[in-house]
Every structure is written in C-alpha cells, then in structure tokens.
PDB file of C-alpha atoms in Angstrom:
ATOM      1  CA  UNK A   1     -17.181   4.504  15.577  1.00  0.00           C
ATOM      2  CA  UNK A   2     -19.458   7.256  16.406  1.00  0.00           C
ATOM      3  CA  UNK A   3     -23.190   6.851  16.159  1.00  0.00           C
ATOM      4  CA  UNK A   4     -24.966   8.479  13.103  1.00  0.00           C
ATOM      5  CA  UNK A   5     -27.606  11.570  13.411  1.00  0.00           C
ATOM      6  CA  UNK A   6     -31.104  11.360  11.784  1.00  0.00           C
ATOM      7  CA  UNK A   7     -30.397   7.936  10.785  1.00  0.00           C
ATOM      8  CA  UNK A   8     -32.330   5.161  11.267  1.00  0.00           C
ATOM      9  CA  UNK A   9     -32.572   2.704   8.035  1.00  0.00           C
ATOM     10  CA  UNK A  10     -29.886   0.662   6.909  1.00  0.00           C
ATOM     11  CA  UNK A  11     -30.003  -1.912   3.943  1.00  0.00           C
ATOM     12  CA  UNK A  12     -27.100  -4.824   3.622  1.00  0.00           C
ATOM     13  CA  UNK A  13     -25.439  -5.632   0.371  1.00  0.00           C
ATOM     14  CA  UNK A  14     -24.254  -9.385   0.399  1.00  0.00           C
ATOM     15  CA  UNK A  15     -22.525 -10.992  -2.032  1.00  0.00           C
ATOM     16  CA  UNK A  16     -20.762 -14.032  -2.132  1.00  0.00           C
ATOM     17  CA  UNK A  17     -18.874 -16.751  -5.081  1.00  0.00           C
ATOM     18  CA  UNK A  18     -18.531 -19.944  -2.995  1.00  0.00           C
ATOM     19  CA  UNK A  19     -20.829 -21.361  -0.458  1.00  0.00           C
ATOM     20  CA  UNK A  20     -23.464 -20.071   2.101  1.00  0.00           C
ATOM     21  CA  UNK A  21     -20.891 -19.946   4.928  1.00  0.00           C
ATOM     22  CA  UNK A  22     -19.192 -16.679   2.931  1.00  0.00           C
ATOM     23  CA  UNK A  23     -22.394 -15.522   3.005  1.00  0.00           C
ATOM     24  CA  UNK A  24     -24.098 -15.474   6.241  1.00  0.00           C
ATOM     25  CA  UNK A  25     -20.190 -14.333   7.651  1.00  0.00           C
ATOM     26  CA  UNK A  26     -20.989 -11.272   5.699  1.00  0.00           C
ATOM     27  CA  UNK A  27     -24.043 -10.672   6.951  1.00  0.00           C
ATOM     28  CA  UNK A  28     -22.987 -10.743  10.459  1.00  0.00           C
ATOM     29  CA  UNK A  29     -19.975  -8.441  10.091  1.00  0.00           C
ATOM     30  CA  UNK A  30     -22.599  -5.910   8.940  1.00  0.00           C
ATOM     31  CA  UNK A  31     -24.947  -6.569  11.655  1.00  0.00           C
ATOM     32  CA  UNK A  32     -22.499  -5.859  14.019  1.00  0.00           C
ATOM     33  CA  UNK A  33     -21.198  -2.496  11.941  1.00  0.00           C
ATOM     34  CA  UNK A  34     -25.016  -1.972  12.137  1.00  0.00           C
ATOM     35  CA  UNK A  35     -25.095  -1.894  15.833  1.00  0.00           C
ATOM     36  CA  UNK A  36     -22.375   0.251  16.203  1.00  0.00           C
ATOM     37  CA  UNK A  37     -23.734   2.987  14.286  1.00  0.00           C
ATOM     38  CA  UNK A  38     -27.189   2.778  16.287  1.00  0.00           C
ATOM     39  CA  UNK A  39     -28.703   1.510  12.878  1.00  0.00           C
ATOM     40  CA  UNK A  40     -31.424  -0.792  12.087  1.00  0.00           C
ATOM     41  CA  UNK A  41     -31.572  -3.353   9.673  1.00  0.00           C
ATOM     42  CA  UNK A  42     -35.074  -4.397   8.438  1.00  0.00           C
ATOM     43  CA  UNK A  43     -34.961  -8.357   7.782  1.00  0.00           C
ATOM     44  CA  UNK A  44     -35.318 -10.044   5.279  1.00  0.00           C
ATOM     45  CA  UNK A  45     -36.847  -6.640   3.497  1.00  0.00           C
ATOM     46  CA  UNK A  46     -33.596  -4.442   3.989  1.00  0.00           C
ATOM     47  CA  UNK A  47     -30.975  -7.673   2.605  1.00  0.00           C
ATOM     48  CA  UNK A  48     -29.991  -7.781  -0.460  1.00  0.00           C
ATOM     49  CA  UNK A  49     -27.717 -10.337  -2.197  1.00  0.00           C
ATOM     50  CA  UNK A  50     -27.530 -13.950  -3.236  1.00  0.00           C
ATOM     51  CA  UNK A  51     -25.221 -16.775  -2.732  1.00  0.00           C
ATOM     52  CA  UNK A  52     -23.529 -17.501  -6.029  1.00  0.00           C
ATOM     53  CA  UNK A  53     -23.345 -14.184  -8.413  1.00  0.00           C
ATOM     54  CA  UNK A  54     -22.118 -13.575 -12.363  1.00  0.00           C
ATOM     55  CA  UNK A  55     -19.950 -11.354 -13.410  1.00  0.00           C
ATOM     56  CA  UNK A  56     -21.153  -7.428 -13.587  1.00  0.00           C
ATOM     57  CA  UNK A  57     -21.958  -5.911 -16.407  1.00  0.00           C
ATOM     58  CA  UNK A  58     -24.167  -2.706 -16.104  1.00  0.00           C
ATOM     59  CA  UNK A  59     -23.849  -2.121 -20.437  1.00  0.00           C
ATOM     60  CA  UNK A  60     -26.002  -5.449 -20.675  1.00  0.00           C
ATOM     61  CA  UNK A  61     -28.411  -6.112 -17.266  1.00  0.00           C
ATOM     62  CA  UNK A  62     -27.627  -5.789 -13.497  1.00  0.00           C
ATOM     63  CA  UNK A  63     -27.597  -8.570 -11.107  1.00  0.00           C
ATOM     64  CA  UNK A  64     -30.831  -8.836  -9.399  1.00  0.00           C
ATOM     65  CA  UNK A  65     -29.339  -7.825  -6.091  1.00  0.00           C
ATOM     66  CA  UNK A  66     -27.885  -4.217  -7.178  1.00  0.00           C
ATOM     67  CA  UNK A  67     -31.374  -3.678  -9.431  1.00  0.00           C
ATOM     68  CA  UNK A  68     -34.045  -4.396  -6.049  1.00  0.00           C
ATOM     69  CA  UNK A  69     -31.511  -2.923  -3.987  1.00  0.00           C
ATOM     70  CA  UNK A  70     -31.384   0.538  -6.238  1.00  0.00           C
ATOM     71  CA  UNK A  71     -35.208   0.343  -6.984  1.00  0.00           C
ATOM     72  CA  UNK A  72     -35.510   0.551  -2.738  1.00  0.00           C
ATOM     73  CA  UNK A  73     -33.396   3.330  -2.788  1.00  0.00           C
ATOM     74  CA  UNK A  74     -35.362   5.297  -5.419  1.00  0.00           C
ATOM     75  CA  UNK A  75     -38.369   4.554  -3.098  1.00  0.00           C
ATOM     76  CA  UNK A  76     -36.477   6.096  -0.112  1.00  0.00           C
ATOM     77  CA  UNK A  77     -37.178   2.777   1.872  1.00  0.00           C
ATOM     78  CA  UNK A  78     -33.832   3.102   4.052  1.00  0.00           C
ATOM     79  CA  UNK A  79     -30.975   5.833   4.191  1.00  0.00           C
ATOM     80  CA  UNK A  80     -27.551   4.323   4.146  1.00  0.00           C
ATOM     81  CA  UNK A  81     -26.434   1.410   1.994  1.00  0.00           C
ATOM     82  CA  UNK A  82     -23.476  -1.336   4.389  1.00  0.00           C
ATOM     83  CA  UNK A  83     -21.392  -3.629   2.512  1.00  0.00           C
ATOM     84  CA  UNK A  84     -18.129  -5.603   3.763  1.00  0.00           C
ATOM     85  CA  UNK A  85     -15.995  -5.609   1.009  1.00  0.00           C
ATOM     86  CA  UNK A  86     -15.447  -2.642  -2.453  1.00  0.00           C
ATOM     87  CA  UNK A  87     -15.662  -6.310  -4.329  1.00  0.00           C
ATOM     88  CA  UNK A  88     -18.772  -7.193  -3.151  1.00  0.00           C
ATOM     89  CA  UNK A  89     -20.683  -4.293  -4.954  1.00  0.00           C
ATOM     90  CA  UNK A  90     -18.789  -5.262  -7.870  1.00  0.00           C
ATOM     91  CA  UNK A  91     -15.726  -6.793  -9.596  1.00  0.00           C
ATOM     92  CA  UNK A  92     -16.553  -4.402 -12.727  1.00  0.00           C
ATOM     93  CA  UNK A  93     -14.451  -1.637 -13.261  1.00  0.00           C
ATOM     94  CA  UNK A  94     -17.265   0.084 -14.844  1.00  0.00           C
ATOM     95  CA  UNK A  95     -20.268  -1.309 -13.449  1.00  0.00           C
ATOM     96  CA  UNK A  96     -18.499  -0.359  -9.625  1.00  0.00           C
ATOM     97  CA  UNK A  97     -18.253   3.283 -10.476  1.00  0.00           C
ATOM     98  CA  UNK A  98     -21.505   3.348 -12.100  1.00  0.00           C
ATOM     99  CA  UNK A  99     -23.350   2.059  -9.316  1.00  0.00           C
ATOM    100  CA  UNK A 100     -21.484   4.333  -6.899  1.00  0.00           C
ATOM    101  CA  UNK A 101     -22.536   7.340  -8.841  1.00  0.00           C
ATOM    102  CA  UNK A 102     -25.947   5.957  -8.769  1.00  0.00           C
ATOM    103  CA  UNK A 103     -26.616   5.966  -5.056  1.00  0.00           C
ATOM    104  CA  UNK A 104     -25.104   9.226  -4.435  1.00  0.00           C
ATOM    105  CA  UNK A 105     -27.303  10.552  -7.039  1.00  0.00           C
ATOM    106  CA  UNK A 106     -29.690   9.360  -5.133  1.00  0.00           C
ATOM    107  CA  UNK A 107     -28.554  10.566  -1.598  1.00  0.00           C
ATOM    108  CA  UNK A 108     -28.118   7.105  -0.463  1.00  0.00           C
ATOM    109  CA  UNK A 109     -24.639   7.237   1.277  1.00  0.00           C
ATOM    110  CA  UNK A 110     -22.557   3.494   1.034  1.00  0.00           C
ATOM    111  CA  UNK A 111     -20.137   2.019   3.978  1.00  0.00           C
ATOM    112  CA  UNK A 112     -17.651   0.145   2.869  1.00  0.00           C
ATOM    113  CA  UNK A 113     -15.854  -2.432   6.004  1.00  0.00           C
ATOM    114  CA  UNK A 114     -13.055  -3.172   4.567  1.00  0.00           C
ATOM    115  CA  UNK A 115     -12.027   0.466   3.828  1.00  0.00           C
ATOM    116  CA  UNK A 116     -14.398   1.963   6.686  1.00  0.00           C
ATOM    117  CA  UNK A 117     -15.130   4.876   4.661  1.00  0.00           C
ATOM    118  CA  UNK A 118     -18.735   6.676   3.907  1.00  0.00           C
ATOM    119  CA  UNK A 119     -18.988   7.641  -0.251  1.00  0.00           C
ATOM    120  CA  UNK A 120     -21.186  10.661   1.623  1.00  0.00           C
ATOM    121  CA  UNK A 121     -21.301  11.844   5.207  1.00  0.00           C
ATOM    122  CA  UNK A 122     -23.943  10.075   6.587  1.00  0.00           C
ATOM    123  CA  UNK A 123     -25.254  13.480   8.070  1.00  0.00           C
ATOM    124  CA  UNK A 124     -24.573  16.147   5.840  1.00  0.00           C
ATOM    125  CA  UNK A 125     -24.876  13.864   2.669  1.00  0.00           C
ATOM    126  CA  UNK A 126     -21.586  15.763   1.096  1.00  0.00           C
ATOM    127  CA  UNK A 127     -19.831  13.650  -1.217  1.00  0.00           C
ATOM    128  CA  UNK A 128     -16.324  12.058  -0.109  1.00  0.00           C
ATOM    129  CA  UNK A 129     -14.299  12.830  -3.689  1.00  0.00           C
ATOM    130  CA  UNK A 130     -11.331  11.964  -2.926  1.00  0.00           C
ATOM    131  CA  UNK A 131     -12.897   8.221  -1.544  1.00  0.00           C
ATOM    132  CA  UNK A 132     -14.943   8.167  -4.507  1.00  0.00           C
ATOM    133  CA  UNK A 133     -11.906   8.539  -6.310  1.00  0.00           C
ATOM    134  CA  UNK A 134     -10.060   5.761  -4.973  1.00  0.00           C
ATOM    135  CA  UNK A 135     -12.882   3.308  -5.334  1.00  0.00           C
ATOM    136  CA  UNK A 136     -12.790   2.968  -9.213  1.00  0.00           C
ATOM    137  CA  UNK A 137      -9.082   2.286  -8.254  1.00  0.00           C
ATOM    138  CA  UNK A 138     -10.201  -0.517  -6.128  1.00  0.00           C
ATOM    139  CA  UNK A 139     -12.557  -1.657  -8.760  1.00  0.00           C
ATOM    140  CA  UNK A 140      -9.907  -1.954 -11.515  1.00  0.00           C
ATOM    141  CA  UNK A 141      -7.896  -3.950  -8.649  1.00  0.00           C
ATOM    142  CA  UNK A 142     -10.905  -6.118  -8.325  1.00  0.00           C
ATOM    143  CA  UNK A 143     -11.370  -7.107 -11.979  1.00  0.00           C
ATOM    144  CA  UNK A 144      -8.056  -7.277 -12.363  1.00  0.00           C
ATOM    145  CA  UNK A 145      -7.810 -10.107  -9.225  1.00  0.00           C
ATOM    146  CA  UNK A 146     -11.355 -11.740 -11.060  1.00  0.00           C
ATOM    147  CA  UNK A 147      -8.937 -11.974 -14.415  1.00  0.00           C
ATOM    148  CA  UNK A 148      -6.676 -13.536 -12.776  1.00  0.00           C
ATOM    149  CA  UNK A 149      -9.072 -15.624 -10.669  1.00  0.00           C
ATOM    150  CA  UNK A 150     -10.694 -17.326 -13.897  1.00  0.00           C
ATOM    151  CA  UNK A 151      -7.357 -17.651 -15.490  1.00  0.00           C
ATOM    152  CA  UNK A 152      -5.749 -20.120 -12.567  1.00  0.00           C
ATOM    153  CA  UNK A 153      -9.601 -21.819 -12.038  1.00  0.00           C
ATOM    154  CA  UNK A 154      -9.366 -22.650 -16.021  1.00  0.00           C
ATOM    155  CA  UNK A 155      -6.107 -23.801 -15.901  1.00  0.00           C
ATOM    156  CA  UNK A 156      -6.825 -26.287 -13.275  1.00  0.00           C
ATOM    157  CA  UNK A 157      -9.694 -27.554 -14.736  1.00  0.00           C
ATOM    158  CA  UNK A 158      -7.859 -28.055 -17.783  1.00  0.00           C
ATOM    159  CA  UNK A 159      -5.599 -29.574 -15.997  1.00  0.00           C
ATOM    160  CA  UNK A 160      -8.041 -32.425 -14.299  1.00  0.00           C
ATOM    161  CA  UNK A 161      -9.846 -33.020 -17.887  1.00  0.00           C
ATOM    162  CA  UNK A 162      -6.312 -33.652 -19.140  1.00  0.00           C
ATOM    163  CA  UNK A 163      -6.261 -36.648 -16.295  1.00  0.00           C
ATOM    164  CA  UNK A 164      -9.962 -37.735 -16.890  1.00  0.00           C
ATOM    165  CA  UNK A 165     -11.538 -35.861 -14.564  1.00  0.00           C
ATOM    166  CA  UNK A 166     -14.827 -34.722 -15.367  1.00  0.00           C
ATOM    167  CA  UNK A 167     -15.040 -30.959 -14.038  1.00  0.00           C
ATOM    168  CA  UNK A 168     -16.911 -29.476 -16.485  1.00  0.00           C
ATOM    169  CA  UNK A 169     -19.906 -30.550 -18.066  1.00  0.00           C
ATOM    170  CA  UNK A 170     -23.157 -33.134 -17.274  1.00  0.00           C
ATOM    171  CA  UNK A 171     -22.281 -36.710 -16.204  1.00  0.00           C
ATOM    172  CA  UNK A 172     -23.819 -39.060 -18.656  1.00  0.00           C
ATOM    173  CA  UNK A 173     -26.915 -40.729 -17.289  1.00  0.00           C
ATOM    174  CA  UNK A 174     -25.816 -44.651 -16.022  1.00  0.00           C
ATOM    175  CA  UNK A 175     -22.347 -43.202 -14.759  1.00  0.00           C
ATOM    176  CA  UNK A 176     -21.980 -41.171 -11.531  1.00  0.00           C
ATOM    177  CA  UNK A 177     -18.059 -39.368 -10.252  1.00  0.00           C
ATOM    178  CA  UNK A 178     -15.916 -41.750  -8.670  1.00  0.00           C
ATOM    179  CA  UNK A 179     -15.992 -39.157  -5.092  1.00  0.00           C
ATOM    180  CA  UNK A 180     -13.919 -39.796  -2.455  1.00  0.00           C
ATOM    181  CA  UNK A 181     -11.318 -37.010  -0.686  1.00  0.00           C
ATOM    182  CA  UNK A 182      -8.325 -37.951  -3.740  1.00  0.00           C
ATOM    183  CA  UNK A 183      -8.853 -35.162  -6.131  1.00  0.00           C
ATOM    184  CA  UNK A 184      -6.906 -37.051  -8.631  1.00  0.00           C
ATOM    185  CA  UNK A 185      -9.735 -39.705  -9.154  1.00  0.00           C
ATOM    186  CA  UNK A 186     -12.427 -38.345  -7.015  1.00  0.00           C
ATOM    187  CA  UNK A 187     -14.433 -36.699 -10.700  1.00  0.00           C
ATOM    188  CA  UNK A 188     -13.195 -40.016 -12.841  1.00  0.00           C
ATOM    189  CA  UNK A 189     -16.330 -41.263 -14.679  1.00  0.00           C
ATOM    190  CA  UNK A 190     -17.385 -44.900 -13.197  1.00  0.00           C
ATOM    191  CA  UNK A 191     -20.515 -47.193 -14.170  1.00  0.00           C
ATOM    192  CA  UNK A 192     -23.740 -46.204 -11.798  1.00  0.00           C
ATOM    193  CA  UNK A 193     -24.677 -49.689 -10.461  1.00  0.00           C
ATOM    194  CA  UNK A 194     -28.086 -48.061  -9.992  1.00  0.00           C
ATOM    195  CA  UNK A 195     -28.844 -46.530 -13.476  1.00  0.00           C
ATOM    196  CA  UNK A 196     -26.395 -48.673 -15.696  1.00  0.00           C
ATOM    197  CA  UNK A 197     -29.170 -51.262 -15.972  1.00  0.00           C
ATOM    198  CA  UNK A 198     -31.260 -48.672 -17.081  1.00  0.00           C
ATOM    199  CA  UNK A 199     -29.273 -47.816 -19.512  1.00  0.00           C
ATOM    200  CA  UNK A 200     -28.993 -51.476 -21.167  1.00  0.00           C
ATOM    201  CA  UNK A 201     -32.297 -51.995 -20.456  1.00  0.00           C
ATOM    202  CA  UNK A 202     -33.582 -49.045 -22.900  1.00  0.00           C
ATOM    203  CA  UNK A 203     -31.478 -50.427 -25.759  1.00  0.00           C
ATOM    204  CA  UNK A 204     -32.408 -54.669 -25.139  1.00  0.00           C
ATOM    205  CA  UNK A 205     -36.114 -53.463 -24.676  1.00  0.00           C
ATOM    206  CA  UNK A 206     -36.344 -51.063 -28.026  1.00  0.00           C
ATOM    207  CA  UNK A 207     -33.953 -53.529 -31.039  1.00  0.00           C
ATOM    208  CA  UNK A 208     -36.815 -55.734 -30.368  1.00  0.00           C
ATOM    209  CA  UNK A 209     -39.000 -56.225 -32.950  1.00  0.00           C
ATOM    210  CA  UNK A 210     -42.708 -54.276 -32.142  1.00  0.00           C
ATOM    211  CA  UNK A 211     -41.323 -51.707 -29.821  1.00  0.00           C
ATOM    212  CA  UNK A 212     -41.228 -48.008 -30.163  1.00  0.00           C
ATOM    213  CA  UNK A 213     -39.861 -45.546 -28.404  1.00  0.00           C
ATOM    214  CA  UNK A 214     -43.388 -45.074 -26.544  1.00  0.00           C
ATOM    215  CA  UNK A 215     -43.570 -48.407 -25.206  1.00  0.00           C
ATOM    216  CA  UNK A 216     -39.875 -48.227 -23.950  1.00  0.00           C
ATOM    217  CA  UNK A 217     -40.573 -45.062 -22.537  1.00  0.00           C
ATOM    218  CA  UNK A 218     -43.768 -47.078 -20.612  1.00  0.00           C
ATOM    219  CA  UNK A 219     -42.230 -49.622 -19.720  1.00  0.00           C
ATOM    220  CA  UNK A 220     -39.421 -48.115 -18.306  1.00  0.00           C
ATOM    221  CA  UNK A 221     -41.422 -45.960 -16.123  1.00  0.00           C
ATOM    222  CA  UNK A 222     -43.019 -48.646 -14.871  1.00  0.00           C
ATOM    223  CA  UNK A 223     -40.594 -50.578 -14.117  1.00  0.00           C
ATOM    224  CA  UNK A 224     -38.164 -48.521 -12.360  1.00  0.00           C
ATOM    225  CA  UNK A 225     -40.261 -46.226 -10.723  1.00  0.00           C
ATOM    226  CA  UNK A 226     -39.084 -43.074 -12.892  1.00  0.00           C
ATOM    227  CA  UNK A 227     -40.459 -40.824 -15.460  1.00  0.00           C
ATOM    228  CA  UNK A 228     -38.360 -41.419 -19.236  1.00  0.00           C
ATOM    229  CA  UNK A 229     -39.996 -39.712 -21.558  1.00  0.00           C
ATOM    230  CA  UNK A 230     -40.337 -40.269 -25.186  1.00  0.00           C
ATOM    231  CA  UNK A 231     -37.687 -37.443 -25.528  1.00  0.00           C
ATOM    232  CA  UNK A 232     -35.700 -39.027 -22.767  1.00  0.00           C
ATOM    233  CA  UNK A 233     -35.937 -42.699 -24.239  1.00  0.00           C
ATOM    234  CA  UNK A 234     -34.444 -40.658 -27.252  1.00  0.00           C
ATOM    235  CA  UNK A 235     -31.373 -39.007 -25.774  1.00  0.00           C
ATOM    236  CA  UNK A 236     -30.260 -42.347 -24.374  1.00  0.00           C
ATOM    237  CA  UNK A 237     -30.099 -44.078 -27.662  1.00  0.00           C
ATOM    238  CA  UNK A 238     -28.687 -41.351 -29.393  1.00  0.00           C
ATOM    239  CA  UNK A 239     -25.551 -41.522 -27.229  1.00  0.00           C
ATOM    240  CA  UNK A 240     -23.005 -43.030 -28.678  1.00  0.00           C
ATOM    241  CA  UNK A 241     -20.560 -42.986 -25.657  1.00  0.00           C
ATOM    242  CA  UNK A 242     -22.589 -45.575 -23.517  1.00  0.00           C
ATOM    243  CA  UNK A 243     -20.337 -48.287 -26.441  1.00  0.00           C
ATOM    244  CA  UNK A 244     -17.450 -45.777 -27.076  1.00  0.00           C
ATOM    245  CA  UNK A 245     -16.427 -45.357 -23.755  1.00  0.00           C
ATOM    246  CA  UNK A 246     -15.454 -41.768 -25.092  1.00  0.00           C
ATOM    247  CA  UNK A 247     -16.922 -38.557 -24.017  1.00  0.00           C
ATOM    248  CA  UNK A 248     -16.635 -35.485 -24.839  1.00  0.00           C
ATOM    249  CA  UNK A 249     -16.629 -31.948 -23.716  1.00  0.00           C
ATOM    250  CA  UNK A 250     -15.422 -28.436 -24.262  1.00  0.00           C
ATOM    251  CA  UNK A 251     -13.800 -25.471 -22.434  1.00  0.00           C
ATOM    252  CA  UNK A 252     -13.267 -21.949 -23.524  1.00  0.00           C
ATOM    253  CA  UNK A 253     -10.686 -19.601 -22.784  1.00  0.00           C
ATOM    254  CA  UNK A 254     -11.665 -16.795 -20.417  1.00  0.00           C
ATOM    255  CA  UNK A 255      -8.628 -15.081 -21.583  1.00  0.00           C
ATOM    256  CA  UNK A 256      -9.392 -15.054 -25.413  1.00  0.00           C
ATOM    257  CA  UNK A 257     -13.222 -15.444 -25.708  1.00  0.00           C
ATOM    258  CA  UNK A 258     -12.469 -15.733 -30.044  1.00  0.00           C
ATOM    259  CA  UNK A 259     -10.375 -18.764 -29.820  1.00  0.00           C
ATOM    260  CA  UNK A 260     -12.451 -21.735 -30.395  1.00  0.00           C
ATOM    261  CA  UNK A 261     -13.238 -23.812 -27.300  1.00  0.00           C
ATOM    262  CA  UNK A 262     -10.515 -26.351 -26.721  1.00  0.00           C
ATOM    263  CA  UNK A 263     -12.399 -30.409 -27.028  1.00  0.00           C
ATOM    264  CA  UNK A 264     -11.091 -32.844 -23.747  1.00  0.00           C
ATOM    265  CA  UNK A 265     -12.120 -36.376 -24.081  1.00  0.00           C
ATOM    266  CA  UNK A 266     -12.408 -38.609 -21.350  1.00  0.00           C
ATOM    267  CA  UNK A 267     -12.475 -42.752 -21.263  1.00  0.00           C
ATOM    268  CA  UNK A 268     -14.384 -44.795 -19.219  1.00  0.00           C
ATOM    269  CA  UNK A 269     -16.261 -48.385 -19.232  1.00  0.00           C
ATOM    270  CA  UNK A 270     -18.744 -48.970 -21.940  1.00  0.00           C
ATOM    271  CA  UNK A 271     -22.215 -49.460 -20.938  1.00  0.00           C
ATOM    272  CA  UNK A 272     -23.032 -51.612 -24.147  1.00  0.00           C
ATOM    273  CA  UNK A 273     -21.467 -52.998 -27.179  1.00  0.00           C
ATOM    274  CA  UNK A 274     -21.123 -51.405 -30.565  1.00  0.00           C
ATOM    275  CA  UNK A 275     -23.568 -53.951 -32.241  1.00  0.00           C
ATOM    276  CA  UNK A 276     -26.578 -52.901 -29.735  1.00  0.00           C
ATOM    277  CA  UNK A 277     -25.859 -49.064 -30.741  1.00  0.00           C
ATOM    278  CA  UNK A 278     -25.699 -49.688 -34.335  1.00  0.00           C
ATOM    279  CA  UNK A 279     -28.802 -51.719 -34.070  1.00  0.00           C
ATOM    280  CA  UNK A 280     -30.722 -48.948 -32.440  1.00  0.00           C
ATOM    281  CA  UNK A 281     -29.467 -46.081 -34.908  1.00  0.00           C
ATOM    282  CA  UNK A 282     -30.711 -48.146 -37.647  1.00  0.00           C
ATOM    283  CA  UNK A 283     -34.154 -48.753 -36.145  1.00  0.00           C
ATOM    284  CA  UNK A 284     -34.230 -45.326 -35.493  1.00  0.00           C
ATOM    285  CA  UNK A 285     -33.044 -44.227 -38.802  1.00  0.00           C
ATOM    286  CA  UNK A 286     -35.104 -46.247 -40.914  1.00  0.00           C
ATOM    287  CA  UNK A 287     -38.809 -44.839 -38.215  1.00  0.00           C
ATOM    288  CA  UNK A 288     -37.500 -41.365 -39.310  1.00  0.00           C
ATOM    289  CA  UNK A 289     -37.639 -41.812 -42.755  1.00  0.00           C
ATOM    290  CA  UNK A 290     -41.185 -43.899 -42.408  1.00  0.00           C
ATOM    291  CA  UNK A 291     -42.425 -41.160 -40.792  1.00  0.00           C
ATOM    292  CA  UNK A 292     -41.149 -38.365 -43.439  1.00  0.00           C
ATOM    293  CA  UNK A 293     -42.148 -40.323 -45.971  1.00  0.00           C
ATOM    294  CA  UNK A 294     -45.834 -41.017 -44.662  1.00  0.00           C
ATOM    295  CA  UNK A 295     -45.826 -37.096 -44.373  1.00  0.00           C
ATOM    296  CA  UNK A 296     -45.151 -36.783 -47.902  1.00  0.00           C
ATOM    297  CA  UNK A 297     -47.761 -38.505 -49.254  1.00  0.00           C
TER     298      UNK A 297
END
C-alpha cells in the first residue's frame, strides 16, 4: 500500500447499527489504513459518524454525519475521505451514489477497505469510472441486504409479542421485563416491587373524597422521593391495563408500509382491581365536566 503524494488530511467516516464496540473497531481499521498511507487523522475534528444511524434518504434530509462531513469538505478542511465498508456511507441505493458524486464534485477522493479502491486517484484526482460504476452496484446490494435485514428483525419480534414478550414499545410504569439470559421469558411483563406501590398508591390516595389530582401529585412526590406531575398523576389513572392485565401495542410491516399496523396484546398481573379504576374514571369524568361547565358560564 504505497504512500500518497501531496497528501496530508484524512477525515474517517464511521458508521455503525448495534453497539459502540462496531464502532470504535471501525475506527481503528481506519487508523491503521491511515498509517499506511502516511496520512493524518485530525481527532475528534476529522471523525465523523455516530453509533446508532436511520435509514438514508438524501430526497428528504441527510444523516448528520454525511451533512458535517460534506460541509468540511466544501471548506477544504482535509483531502481524502476513509471508510471501512461501501455500507457504511450508505445502505441507499440512491442516497450512496449521490453522495459519491458529491465528493468527487468536490475533489475529495473516498477509500473504501473493504473494496480497497480510491473513487479518484489520490494524486492526480482522475475519477475511477469503472469503480464508481460498481459502487451503485454495491449500494443496491446493500439495500437490498437492509430489506432483508428488517424483514427477519420484524418477524422475530412478531414472533416474541406472539409469546408475551414485550419487544416493542414502553413498559408500563409499576412493571419492569422479567431479564434474565432465557429469551423466551427474559421481556415477559412482571409487577415492579419498587413502583407497583406507586401505582396503587396514586389510585387509594385520589377516590378519596377531597383529593385532586394536585394533591396526589404532592403527595406522591413527597413521599417517594420522585417528581409525578399533575400530567403524570393523569397518565397513571387513565390506564386501564394496571386492572386489565392487558396491554397493548402495535407493529408495522416494513415490507408494506400501507397495511395497517398489526395490534399484539400481552397479559400480565393486574396492579389493581376493576372497582378502583372505575372509581377513578368517574371522579375524573364528572371534574371534567365541572370544569367545562364552570367555563361556560
């Protein structure tokens, strides 16, 4: 790997879709490529990337990564662009050869590991066509494996909500995910010993007669050491799962984004009985139309 004339400034392009290991592994392949080259890498200036990226889509916005990286390029900060993988610029058919385009427009020339290939000699800054070429190929390849990517992670997840596993969606407060190394059970829904009283606590305190949601809210905060809002004291009594047992939530396809989103509903131990709920809706009910009516006269 020969060392590059009249070149001095390199900038990284990092991305990664799982954890910060991916990511700093990335960074050090490219240090190293880097080195060999007789580059240097300005840190943390000359990185760009984050740990957990959406999908590309240059027709709508950029992710932030590609839009610092090419607004440091326009201001000639460094001269070559190194990234590890073709996916890693993007998974986009479109947005990939748009960004390429982009860079050689600007004389910026991009290393690619994986294919160890320039999009522009580094030292005459001609264009490699025929490379050029055959990264939109790799692009489509990379959406393509994406597709497919989303289509097995959905399927799975349907496939835990089926067996009341909640992999999608907010865990109610009062409950916490089973955990544990058995994926069968590990997401199951199970009764937080540490906010469950909470939970009952909100409902006993507010049926009684003289309370508002403001003094619940108070005393609450007060007594556990936490801030509930007025809005929060709210939420809780609106739930109607903490009696059902019976929650709710809903996936969409990734292959047919029109298809309504499919409802799984997942059981676990009440929190309260139906009476207690029923009790609280009415209170509620009947303050709400106190209150409209008091702003009608």
């Amino acid at each position: 790997m020969a060392k590059i004339e009249h070149i001095r400034e390199a900038a990284l392009l990092v991305r990664c879709s799982t954890d910060k290991q991916d990511y700093e592994r990335q960074l050090e392949d490219l240090r190293i490529i880097s080195e060999r080259f007789g580059l240097h890498v300005k840190e943390p200036e000359h990185i760009y990337g984050e740990y957990i990226t959406g999908k590309d889509d240059t027709t709508k916005q950029d992710r932030l990564s590609i839009i610092r990286l090419r607004s440091a390029a326009e201001r000639k900060e460094f001269d070559v662009v190194l990234i590890s993988e073709v996916s890693r610029m993007s998974r986009d058919s479109v947005s990939g050869r748009v960004y390429v385009r982009q860079f050689c427009n600007l004389g910026i020339p991009v290393y690619f590991r994986d294919k160890m290939k320039w999009t522009m000699n580094p030292d005459t800054l001609e264009e490699d066509e025929s490379f050029i070429k055959e990264l939109g190929l790799y692009f489509d390849g990379a959406a393509e494996y994406l597709k497919s990517m989303k289509t097995q992670i959905a399927s799975g997840r349907r496939a835990s909500l089926r067996n009341n596993q909640l992999v999608i969606g907010h865990v109610p407060f009062g409950y916490k995910k089973r955990g544990g190394t058995d994926r069968r059970h590990k997401s199951e829904l199970i009764i937080d010993e540490e906010t469950a009283p909470i939970v009952r606590e909100i409902f006993s305190l507010y049926i009684q007669e003289g309370e508002s949601l403001k003094t619940v809210s108070l005393a609450i905060s007060a007594k556990y050491k936490i801030k509930k809002t007025v809005s929060g004291i709210q939420q809780v009594l609106a739930r109607p799962e903490y009696y059902t047992g019976r929650y709710t939530v809903y996936m969409s396809d990734p292959d047919n984004k029109k298809k309504p989103s499919e409802p799984f509903t997942l059981t676990f131990d009440p929190l309260i009985d139906q009476a207690t709920f029923e009790a609280a809706k009415a209170k509620r009910e009947d303050k709400k139309k106190h209150l409209q009516l008091h702003k009608g006269l």
